[in-house]
CSV table of C-alpha atoms and ligand atoms in Angstrom, one decimal:
chain,number,residue,atom,x,y,z
A,1,MET,CA,-12.8,17.8,-22.2
A,2,LYS,CA,-14.2,21.0,-20.7
A,3,LEU,CA,-16.9,21.1,-18.0
A,4,LYS,CA,-18.9,23.7,-19.8
A,5,ASP,CA,-19.2,21.4,-22.9
A,6,THR,CA,-20.8,18.7,-20.8
A,7,GLY,CA,-23.6,21.0,-19.4
A,8,LEU,CA,-22.7,19.8,-15.9
A,9,THR,CA,-21.9,21.9,-12.8
A,10,LYS,CA,-18.9,21.1,-10.7
A,11,GLU,CA,-21.2,19.8,-7.9
A,12,GLU,CA,-23.0,17.5,-10.4
A,13,LEU,CA,-19.8,16.1,-11.7
A,14,LYS,CA,-18.6,15.4,-8.1
A,15,ALA,CA,-22.0,13.7,-7.3
A,16,LYS,CA,-21.5,11.4,-10.3
A,17,ALA,CA,-17.9,10.6,-9.2
A,18,LYS,CA,-19.2,9.8,-5.7
A,19,LYS,CA,-21.9,7.6,-7.2
A,20,TYR,CA,-19.8,5.6,-9.7
A,21,ILE,CA,-16.2,5.6,-8.8
A,22,ILE,CA,-14.6,3.2,-6.3
A,23,GLU,CA,-12.8,5.8,-4.2
A,24,THR,CA,-9.4,5.0,-2.7
A,25,TYR,CA,-8.1,8.6,-3.0
A,26,GLU,CA,-8.5,11.6,-0.8
A,27,ARG,CA,-9.3,14.1,-3.5
A,28,PHE,CA,-8.7,17.8,-3.7
A,29,ASP,CA,-12.0,19.7,-4.1
A,30,PHE,CA,-10.8,20.6,-7.6
A,31,VAL,CA,-11.6,19.7,-11.2
A,32,ALA,CA,-8.4,19.8,-13.1
A,33,GLU,CA,-9.4,20.9,-16.5
A,34,SER,CA,-6.1,22.0,-18.2
A,35,ALA,CA,-2.5,22.5,-17.3
A,36,LYS,CA,0.6,24.3,-18.6
A,37,ASP,CA,4.1,24.2,-17.3
A,38,MET,CA,4.0,25.0,-13.5
A,39,TYR,CA,0.2,25.5,-13.3
A,40,ILE,CA,-2.9,23.4,-13.3
A,41,TYR,CA,-6.2,25.2,-14.0
A,42,ASP,CA,-9.7,24.4,-12.7
A,43,GLU,CA,-13.0,24.9,-14.6
A,44,THR,CA,-13.1,28.6,-13.8
A,45,GLY,CA,-9.5,29.1,-15.2
A,46,THR,CA,-8.0,29.6,-11.7
A,47,GLY,CA,-4.4,28.5,-11.7
A,48,TYR,CA,-2.8,26.3,-9.0
A,49,LEU,CA,1.0,26.3,-8.6
A,50,ASP,CA,1.9,22.6,-9.1
A,51,PHE,CA,4.4,21.2,-6.6
A,52,TYR,CA,3.4,17.6,-7.0
A,53,ALA,CA,3.5,17.2,-10.8
A,54,GLY,CA,1.1,14.3,-11.0
A,55,ILE,CA,3.3,12.5,-8.4
A,56,ALA,CA,6.7,13.3,-9.8
A,57,VAL,CA,5.6,12.7,-13.4
A,58,ASN,CA,5.3,16.0,-15.3
A,59,SER,CA,9.0,16.8,-14.9
A,60,ALA,CA,9.4,18.7,-18.2
A,61,GLY,CA,6.4,20.8,-17.2
A,62,ASN,CA,2.7,20.1,-17.5
A,63,CYS,CA,1.6,19.5,-21.1
A,64,ASN,CA,5.2,20.0,-22.4
A,65,GLU,CA,4.7,21.1,-26.0
A,66,LYS,CA,7.2,18.6,-27.4
A,67,VAL,CA,5.5,15.8,-25.6
A,68,VAL,CA,2.1,17.0,-26.8
A,69,ALA,CA,3.3,17.2,-30.4
A,70,ALA,CA,4.8,13.7,-30.2
A,71,VAL,CA,1.6,12.2,-28.9
A,72,LYS,CA,-0.5,14.0,-31.6
A,73,ASP,CA,1.8,12.8,-34.4
A,74,GLN,CA,1.9,9.2,-33.2
A,75,VAL,CA,-1.8,8.7,-32.8
A,76,MET,CA,-2.2,9.8,-36.4
A,77,ASP,CA,0.2,7.1,-37.5
A,78,ILE,CA,-0.4,4.1,-35.4
A,79,ILE,CA,-1.8,3.7,-31.9
A,80,HIS,CA,-1.3,0.1,-30.9
A,81,THR,CA,0.0,-3.1,-32.5
A,82,PHE,CA,1.4,-5.3,-29.7
A,83,ASN,CA,5.1,-6.3,-29.9
A,84,TYR,CA,5.0,-8.6,-32.9
A,85,PRO,CA,6.2,-5.9,-35.3
A,86,TYR,CA,8.9,-3.4,-34.6
A,87,THR,CA,7.7,0.1,-33.9
A,88,ILE,CA,9.9,3.2,-34.5
A,89,PRO,CA,9.4,5.1,-31.3
A,90,GLN,CA,10.0,2.0,-29.2
A,91,VAL,CA,13.4,1.2,-30.8
A,92,LEU,CA,14.6,4.8,-30.8
A,93,LEU,CA,13.5,5.2,-27.1
A,94,ALA,CA,15.3,2.0,-26.2
A,95,GLU,CA,18.6,3.3,-27.6
A,96,LYS,CA,18.1,6.7,-25.9
A,97,ILE,CA,17.4,5.2,-22.5
A,98,CYS,CA,20.2,2.6,-22.6
A,99,THR,CA,22.7,5.3,-23.6
A,100,ALA,CA,21.6,7.8,-21.0
A,101,THR,CA,21.4,5.3,-18.1
A,102,ARG,CA,24.6,3.5,-19.3
A,103,MET,CA,22.7,0.2,-19.0
A,104,ASP,CA,22.8,-2.6,-21.7
A,105,LYS,CA,19.2,-3.6,-22.3
A,106,ILE,CA,15.6,-2.5,-21.7
A,107,PHE,CA,12.2,-4.2,-21.2
A,108,PHE,CA,9.1,-2.0,-21.5
A,109,GLN,CA,6.2,-2.1,-19.1
A,110,ASN,CA,3.2,0.3,-18.4
A,111,SER,CA,3.7,1.5,-14.8
A,112,GLY,CA,6.0,1.5,-11.8
A,113,THR,CA,4.6,-1.5,-10.1
A,114,GLU,CA,4.8,-3.5,-13.3
A,115,ALA,CA,8.4,-2.4,-13.8
A,116,ASN,CA,9.1,-3.7,-10.3
A,117,GLU,CA,7.4,-7.0,-11.0
A,118,ALA,CA,9.6,-7.4,-14.1
A,119,MET,CA,12.7,-6.6,-12.0
A,120,ILE,CA,11.7,-9.1,-9.2
A,121,LYS,CA,10.9,-11.8,-11.8
A,122,MET,CA,14.2,-11.3,-13.6
A,123,ALA,CA,16.2,-11.4,-10.4
A,124,ARG,CA,14.4,-14.5,-9.2
A,125,LYS,CA,14.8,-16.3,-12.5
A,126,TYR,CA,18.5,-15.4,-12.5
A,127,GLY,CA,18.9,-17.1,-9.2
A,128,VAL,CA,16.9,-20.2,-10.1
A,129,ASP,CA,18.6,-20.5,-13.5
A,130,HIS,CA,22.1,-20.0,-12.3
A,131,TYR,CA,22.2,-21.4,-8.8
A,132,SER,CA,19.3,-23.4,-7.3
A,133,PRO,CA,15.5,-23.7,-7.2
A,134,GLU,CA,15.6,-22.1,-3.7
A,135,LYS,CA,17.8,-19.2,-4.5
A,136,TYR,CA,15.2,-16.5,-5.1
A,137,GLN,CA,15.1,-14.5,-1.9
A,138,ILE,CA,15.3,-10.7,-2.1
A,139,ILE,CA,16.1,-8.4,0.8
A,140,THR,CA,14.2,-5.1,0.7
A,141,ALA,CA,14.1,-2.2,3.1
A,142,LYS,CA,11.7,-1.5,5.9
A,143,MET,CA,9.5,1.6,5.2
A,144,SER,CA,10.0,1.1,1.4
A,145,PHE,CA,7.4,1.5,-1.2
A,146,HIS,CA,7.5,-0.6,-4.4
A,147,GLY,CA,3.9,-0.6,-5.7
A,148,ARG,CA,0.4,-2.1,-5.5
A,149,THR,CA,0.6,-5.5,-7.2
A,150,PHE,CA,1.4,-8.6,-5.3
A,151,GLY,CA,5.1,-8.9,-6.0
A,152,SER,CA,5.7,-5.1,-5.4
A,153,MET,CA,3.3,-5.1,-2.4
A,154,SER,CA,5.3,-8.0,-0.9
A,155,ALA,CA,8.6,-6.3,-1.6
A,156,THR,CA,7.2,-3.2,0.2
A,157,GLY,CA,8.7,-3.4,3.8
A,158,GLN,CA,5.6,-2.0,5.6
A,159,PRO,CA,3.7,-5.1,6.9
A,160,MET,CA,1.4,-3.0,9.1
A,161,ASN,CA,0.5,-0.5,6.3
A,162,ALA,CA,-2.9,-0.3,4.5
A,163,CYS,CA,-1.2,-1.3,1.3
A,164,GLN,CA,-0.7,-4.9,2.7
A,165,ILE,CA,-3.3,-5.3,5.5
A,166,GLY,CA,-6.5,-7.2,4.6
A,167,PHE,CA,-5.2,-8.9,1.4
A,168,GLY,CA,-4.3,-12.3,2.9
A,169,GLY,CA,-0.8,-13.8,2.5
A,170,MET,CA,2.0,-11.9,0.7
A,171,THR,CA,4.2,-13.4,-2.0
A,172,PRO,CA,7.0,-15.4,-0.3
A,173,GLY,CA,10.6,-14.7,-0.9
A,174,PHE,CA,11.1,-11.3,0.7
A,175,VAL,CA,12.9,-10.3,3.9
A,176,TYR,CA,13.2,-6.8,5.2
A,177,ALA,CA,16.2,-5.0,6.6
A,178,ASP,CA,16.8,-1.5,8.0
A,179,PHE,CA,17.3,1.3,5.4
A,180,ASN,CA,20.6,3.1,5.7
A,181,ASP,CA,21.9,0.3,8.0
A,182,LEU,CA,24.5,-1.8,6.0
A,183,CYS,CA,24.9,-4.3,8.9
A,184,SER,CA,21.2,-5.0,8.9
A,185,PHE,CA,21.4,-5.9,5.2
A,186,GLU,CA,24.6,-8.0,5.7
A,187,ASP,CA,22.9,-9.9,8.5
A,188,ALA,CA,19.9,-10.7,6.4
A,189,VAL,CA,21.9,-12.4,3.6
A,190,THR,CA,21.4,-16.2,3.5
A,191,GLU,CA,22.5,-18.9,1.0
A,192,ASN,CA,19.1,-18.4,-0.7
A,193,THR,CA,19.5,-14.6,-1.2
A,194,ILE,CA,19.7,-13.6,-4.8
A,195,ALA,CA,19.3,-9.8,-4.7
A,196,ILE,CA,19.0,-6.6,-2.6
A,197,MET,CA,16.3,-4.1,-3.7
A,198,VAL,CA,16.0,-0.5,-2.5
A,199,GLU,CA,14.9,3.0,-3.5
A,200,PRO,CA,17.8,5.4,-3.6
A,201,VAL,CA,15.5,7.9,-1.8
A,202,GLN,CA,12.6,6.4,0.1
A,203,GLY,CA,9.7,8.5,-1.2
A,204,GLU,CA,6.6,7.2,0.6
A,205,GLY,CA,8.8,6.4,3.6
A,206,GLY,CA,9.2,10.1,4.3
A,207,VAL,CA,11.7,11.3,1.7
A,208,ILE,CA,14.8,9.6,3.2
A,209,PRO,CA,17.9,9.6,0.9
A,210,ALA,CA,20.2,6.7,1.1
A,211,THR,CA,23.5,7.7,2.6
A,212,PHE,CA,26.6,7.5,0.4
A,213,GLU,CA,28.1,4.9,2.7
A,214,PHE,CA,25.0,2.8,2.6
A,215,MET,CA,24.5,2.8,-1.2
A,216,THR,CA,28.2,2.2,-2.1
A,217,GLY,CA,28.2,-0.4,0.7
A,218,LEU,CA,25.3,-2.2,-0.8
A,219,ARG,CA,27.0,-2.3,-4.2
A,220,LYS,CA,30.2,-3.8,-2.5
A,221,LEU,CA,28.1,-6.3,-0.5
A,222,CYS,CA,26.4,-7.5,-3.7
A,223,ASP,CA,29.7,-7.8,-5.5
A,224,ASP,CA,31.3,-9.7,-2.6
A,225,LYS,CA,28.4,-12.1,-2.2
A,226,GLY,CA,27.4,-12.5,-5.9
A,227,LEU,CA,24.1,-10.8,-5.4
A,228,LEU,CA,22.2,-8.5,-7.8
A,229,LEU,CA,21.6,-4.9,-6.8
A,230,LEU,CA,18.1,-3.9,-7.8
A,231,LEU,CA,17.2,-0.2,-7.7
A,232,ASP,CA,13.7,1.1,-7.7
A,233,GLU,CA,14.1,4.5,-9.5
A,234,VAL,CA,10.4,4.8,-10.4
A,235,GLN,CA,10.3,8.1,-8.5
A,236,THR,CA,13.9,9.1,-8.4
A,237,GLY,CA,14.7,8.5,-12.0
A,238,TRP,CA,15.0,10.9,-14.9
A,239,GLY,CA,16.4,14.0,-13.4
A,240,ARG,CA,14.4,14.3,-10.2
A,241,THR,CA,17.3,13.9,-7.9
A,242,GLY,CA,19.8,16.2,-9.7
A,243,ALA,CA,21.3,13.4,-11.9
A,244,VAL,CA,19.8,11.5,-14.8
A,245,MET,CA,19.4,8.6,-12.4
A,246,SER,CA,19.9,8.8,-8.7
A,247,TYR,CA,22.5,6.0,-8.7
A,248,MET,CA,24.8,8.4,-10.6
A,249,ASN,CA,24.8,10.6,-7.5
A,250,TYR,CA,26.5,7.7,-5.8
A,251,GLY,CA,28.9,6.8,-8.6
A,252,ILE,CA,27.6,3.2,-8.8
A,253,LYS,CA,25.6,1.1,-11.2
A,254,PRO,CA,22.8,-1.4,-10.4
A,255,ASP,CA,22.3,-4.8,-12.1
A,256,ILE,CA,18.7,-3.9,-12.8
A,257,VAL,CA,16.9,-0.6,-12.4
A,258,SER,CA,13.2,0.1,-12.6
A,259,MET,CA,11.7,3.4,-13.9
A,260,ALA,CA,8.3,4.9,-14.7
A,261,LYS,CA,6.7,8.1,-13.5
A,262,ALA,CA,8.7,11.0,-15.1
A,263,MET,CA,9.9,8.9,-18.1
A,264,GLY,CA,6.6,9.2,-20.0
A,265,GLY,CA,5.9,12.9,-19.6
A,266,GLY,CA,2.4,12.0,-18.4
A,267,MET,CA,1.7,9.0,-20.6
A,268,PRO,CA,1.7,5.6,-18.8
A,269,ILE,CA,5.0,3.8,-19.3
A,270,GLY,CA,7.5,2.0,-17.2
A,271,ALA,CA,10.6,-0.1,-17.9
A,272,ILE,CA,13.5,-2.0,-16.5
A,273,CYS,CA,17.1,-1.7,-17.7
A,274,ALA,CA,19.5,-4.5,-16.9
A,275,ARG,CA,23.0,-5.7,-17.4
A,276,LYS,CA,23.4,-8.0,-20.5
A,277,GLU,CA,24.2,-11.2,-18.5
A,278,VAL,CA,21.2,-10.7,-16.3
A,279,ALA,CA,18.8,-9.6,-19.1
A,280,LYS,CA,19.5,-13.0,-20.8
A,281,VAL,CA,17.2,-14.9,-18.4
A,282,PHE,CA,14.1,-13.3,-20.1
A,283,THR,CA,13.5,-15.5,-23.2
A,284,PRO,CA,10.5,-15.8,-25.5
A,285,GLY,CA,7.5,-16.8,-23.3
A,286,SER,CA,9.1,-16.0,-19.9
A,287,HIS,CA,7.6,-12.6,-19.6
A,288,GLY,CA,5.3,-10.3,-21.6
A,289,THR,CA,2.7,-7.5,-21.7
A,290,THR,CA,0.1,-6.4,-24.2
A,291,TYR,CA,0.7,-2.7,-23.9
A,292,GLY,CA,4.3,-2.6,-22.8
A,293,GLY,CA,6.3,-0.4,-25.2
A,294,HIS,CA,3.1,1.1,-26.6
A,295,PRO,CA,3.9,3.4,-29.6
A,296,VAL,CA,2.1,6.5,-28.2
A,297,SER,CA,3.7,6.2,-24.7
A,298,CYS,CA,7.1,5.6,-26.3
A,299,ALA,CA,6.8,8.6,-28.6
A,300,ALA,CA,5.8,10.7,-25.5
A,301,SER,CA,8.7,9.3,-23.5
A,302,LEU,CA,11.2,9.9,-26.3
A,303,ALA,CA,10.1,13.6,-26.4
A,304,GLN,CA,10.1,13.9,-22.6
A,305,ILE,CA,13.6,12.3,-22.2
A,306,THR,CA,15.0,14.4,-25.0
A,307,GLU,CA,13.7,17.5,-23.2
A,308,LEU,CA,15.0,16.4,-19.8
A,309,LEU,CA,18.5,15.7,-21.3
A,310,ASP,CA,18.8,18.6,-23.8
A,311,ARG,CA,17.7,21.2,-21.3
A,312,ASP,CA,19.7,19.6,-18.5
A,313,LEU,CA,16.7,19.6,-16.2
A,314,ALA,CA,18.6,17.3,-13.8
A,315,GLY,CA,21.1,20.2,-13.4
A,316,ASN,CA,18.2,22.6,-12.7
A,317,ALA,CA,16.8,20.1,-10.2
A,318,LYS,CA,20.2,20.0,-8.4
A,319,LYS,CA,20.5,23.8,-8.3
A,320,LEU,CA,16.9,24.6,-7.4
A,321,GLY,CA,16.7,21.7,-5.0
A,322,ASN,CA,19.5,23.2,-3.0
A,323,TYR,CA,18.1,26.6,-3.2
A,324,PHE,CA,14.6,25.5,-2.1
A,325,MET,CA,15.8,23.2,0.7
A,326,ASP,CA,18.0,25.9,2.2
A,327,LYS,CA,15.0,28.3,2.2
A,328,LEU,CA,12.6,25.8,3.7
A,329,LYS,CA,14.8,25.4,6.7
A,330,ASN,CA,13.6,29.0,7.7
A,331,LEU,CA,10.0,27.9,8.1
A,332,PRO,CA,8.6,27.8,11.6
A,333,HIS,CA,8.1,24.4,13.3
A,334,VAL,CA,10.5,22.6,11.0
A,335,LYS,CA,12.1,19.5,12.4
A,336,GLU,CA,14.1,18.5,9.3
A,337,VAL,CA,14.3,19.3,5.6
A,338,ARG,CA,15.4,16.3,3.6
A,339,GLY,CA,15.7,15.4,0.0
A,340,GLN,CA,17.8,14.9,-3.1
A,341,GLY,CA,17.4,17.4,-6.0
A,342,LEU,CA,13.7,18.3,-6.3
A,343,LEU,CA,12.4,15.3,-4.3
A,344,VAL,CA,11.9,17.3,-1.1
A,345,GLY,CA,10.4,16.5,2.2
A,346,VAL,CA,9.8,18.8,5.2
A,347,GLU,CA,9.1,17.2,8.6
A,348,PHE,CA,7.4,19.4,11.1
A,349,ASP,CA,7.3,19.1,14.9
A,350,ASP,CA,4.4,17.4,16.7
A,351,GLN,CA,2.3,20.6,16.6
A,352,ILE,CA,1.9,20.5,12.9
A,353,LYS,CA,0.1,17.9,10.9
A,354,GLY,CA,1.2,17.3,7.3
A,355,ILE,CA,-2.3,17.0,6.1
A,356,ASP,CA,-3.3,20.4,7.5
A,357,VAL,CA,-0.4,22.0,5.7
A,358,LYS,CA,-1.5,20.3,2.5
A,359,HIS,CA,-5.1,21.5,2.8
A,360,GLY,CA,-4.0,25.0,3.9
A,361,CYS,CA,-1.7,25.2,0.8
A,362,PHE,CA,-4.5,24.0,-1.4
A,363,ASP,CA,-6.8,26.8,-0.1
A,364,ARG,CA,-3.9,29.2,-1.1
A,365,LYS,CA,-3.6,27.6,-4.6
A,366,LEU,CA,-0.5,25.6,-4.1
A,367,LEU,CA,-0.6,21.8,-4.7
A,368,ILE,CA,1.6,19.6,-2.5
A,369,THR,CA,1.2,16.1,-0.9
A,370,SER,CA,1.6,14.9,2.7
A,371,ILE,CA,3.1,11.6,3.9
A,372,GLY,CA,3.0,10.2,7.4
A,373,ALA,CA,1.8,12.3,10.2
A,374,HIS,CA,4.0,15.4,10.1
A,375,THR,CA,5.8,15.5,6.7
A,376,ILE,CA,5.0,17.2,3.4
A,377,ARG,CA,6.5,16.1,0.1
A,378,MET,CA,7.1,18.3,-2.9
A,379,VAL,CA,8.1,17.1,-6.4
A,380,PRO,CA,7.5,20.1,-8.7
A,381,PRO,CA,8.2,20.0,-12.4
A,382,LEU,CA,12.0,20.3,-12.9
A,383,ILE,CA,11.5,23.4,-15.1
A,384,LEU,CA,10.8,25.6,-12.0
A,385,THR,CA,12.6,28.9,-11.2
A,386,GLU,CA,13.7,30.5,-8.0
A,387,ASP,CA,10.6,32.7,-8.3
A,388,ASP,CA,8.4,29.6,-8.2
A,389,CYS,CA,10.3,28.3,-5.1
A,390,ASP,CA,9.8,31.7,-3.4
A,391,LYS,CA,6.1,31.7,-4.2
A,392,ALA,CA,5.6,28.2,-2.8
A,393,TYR,CA,7.7,29.1,0.3
A,394,GLU,CA,5.5,32.2,1.1
A,395,ILE,CA,2.3,30.1,0.8
A,396,ILE,CA,3.6,27.4,3.1
A,397,LYS,CA,4.8,30.0,5.6
A,398,GLU,CA,1.5,31.8,5.5
A,399,THR,CA,-0.3,28.4,6.0
A,400,LEU,CA,1.9,27.5,8.9
A,401,GLU,CA,1.3,30.9,10.6
A,402,SER,CA,-2.5,30.4,10.2
A,403,LEU,CA,-2.2,26.9,11.8
A,404,ILE,CA,-0.3,28.0,14.9
B,1,LIG,C1,5.1,5.4,-7.5
B,1,LIG,C2,6.1,4.3,-7.2
B,1,LIG,C3,5.9,3.0,-7.5
B,1,LIG,C4,4.6,2.5,-8.2
B,1,LIG,O1,4.4,3.1,-9.5
B,1,LIG,P1,3.0,3.0,-10.2
B,1,LIG,O2,3.3,3.6,-11.5
B,1,LIG,O3,2.1,3.8,-9.3
B,1,LIG,O4,2.6,1.6,-10.2
B,1,LIG,C5,6.8,2.1,-7.2
B,1,LIG,N1,8.0,2.5,-6.6
B,1,LIG,C6,8.2,3.7,-6.2
B,1,LIG,C7,9.5,4.1,-5.6
B,1,LIG,C8,7.3,4.7,-6.5
B,1,LIG,O5,7.5,6.0,-6.1
């Protein structure tokens, strides 16, 4: 839809949004009307360089033409059927994902938080089915983020954060340990622990990659104690971190992994992949979803993942991530540049607020996000070039100079 076809001005549209939409977002003053590759365009046709990609979603570029074609084709054939019949895109996607992730089995959901709910449920059922009714405790990391539904919220190790405060009691069965501190996780294990669940790179927590020792140590701890290792790769999955899945950067494999965001190329979809023995605890009736494995989302995802793999966009993420992070270190007031591939965070010193950098970049037509008080996060489409990195760098630099 284009604004000119509605007869509304931008201000009128914004007034309607204000009147009718329950607002929990801090919006850019910007109507996103169309998008292509590295740019999003407003109603005047002005292009904004996109370094947030719909929150790490549009990894093969905004409106990737293969994804667009797959969606168009699929809506002409069949839009929705529920999971009673087989549908072609779902089965082909299942094979593609299990092969690329080197996991055995997949269950489709619609979003990241739902994928995490499925992962938590599967782990808990594995503990209860195989050991005892009390063995369903999961250790997660402080400063993690796993989503906005009750299981995922409760798994999120930020008890003082707005995502938990004011909603009454959380789901029991979660304990929190310190990220990147193996001893803290070892100490948290009890006879009722069934799993450890972490993000390979804490995104909302400030872009903090797990160290090699920590991640491989968790795998060993789980093996030694008979626990399941659950990885939330909702944000890190599908090329973002310079490998197909971030766990491949560590040379390990999880027992269950959740994914969403980039896998759908902009269509809502999520999934978990699991080891065969673990996957067995889901039997008819034990879990389900009306839309999970939706034909249009699966067709889009198949096109997206094919693009990501065939064009080795993970390789590009690795190369350009290193290039960009090296460059960002030259910015003024930088405390630390962190990241893995093209999941990049820049923490500034106390003089610079992340939100001011975000707004200043927006005014200069660069879209980024801020997290915490002094950190900005960038998750551009993985198709970007050195030239795009240079442009973004200059805009951030100019913004910082204007703030000082
Ligand atoms: C975005 C995100 C989620 C939640 O995904 P939704 O699709 O927004 O529900 C969960 N975990 C991580 C690590 C995320 O980045």
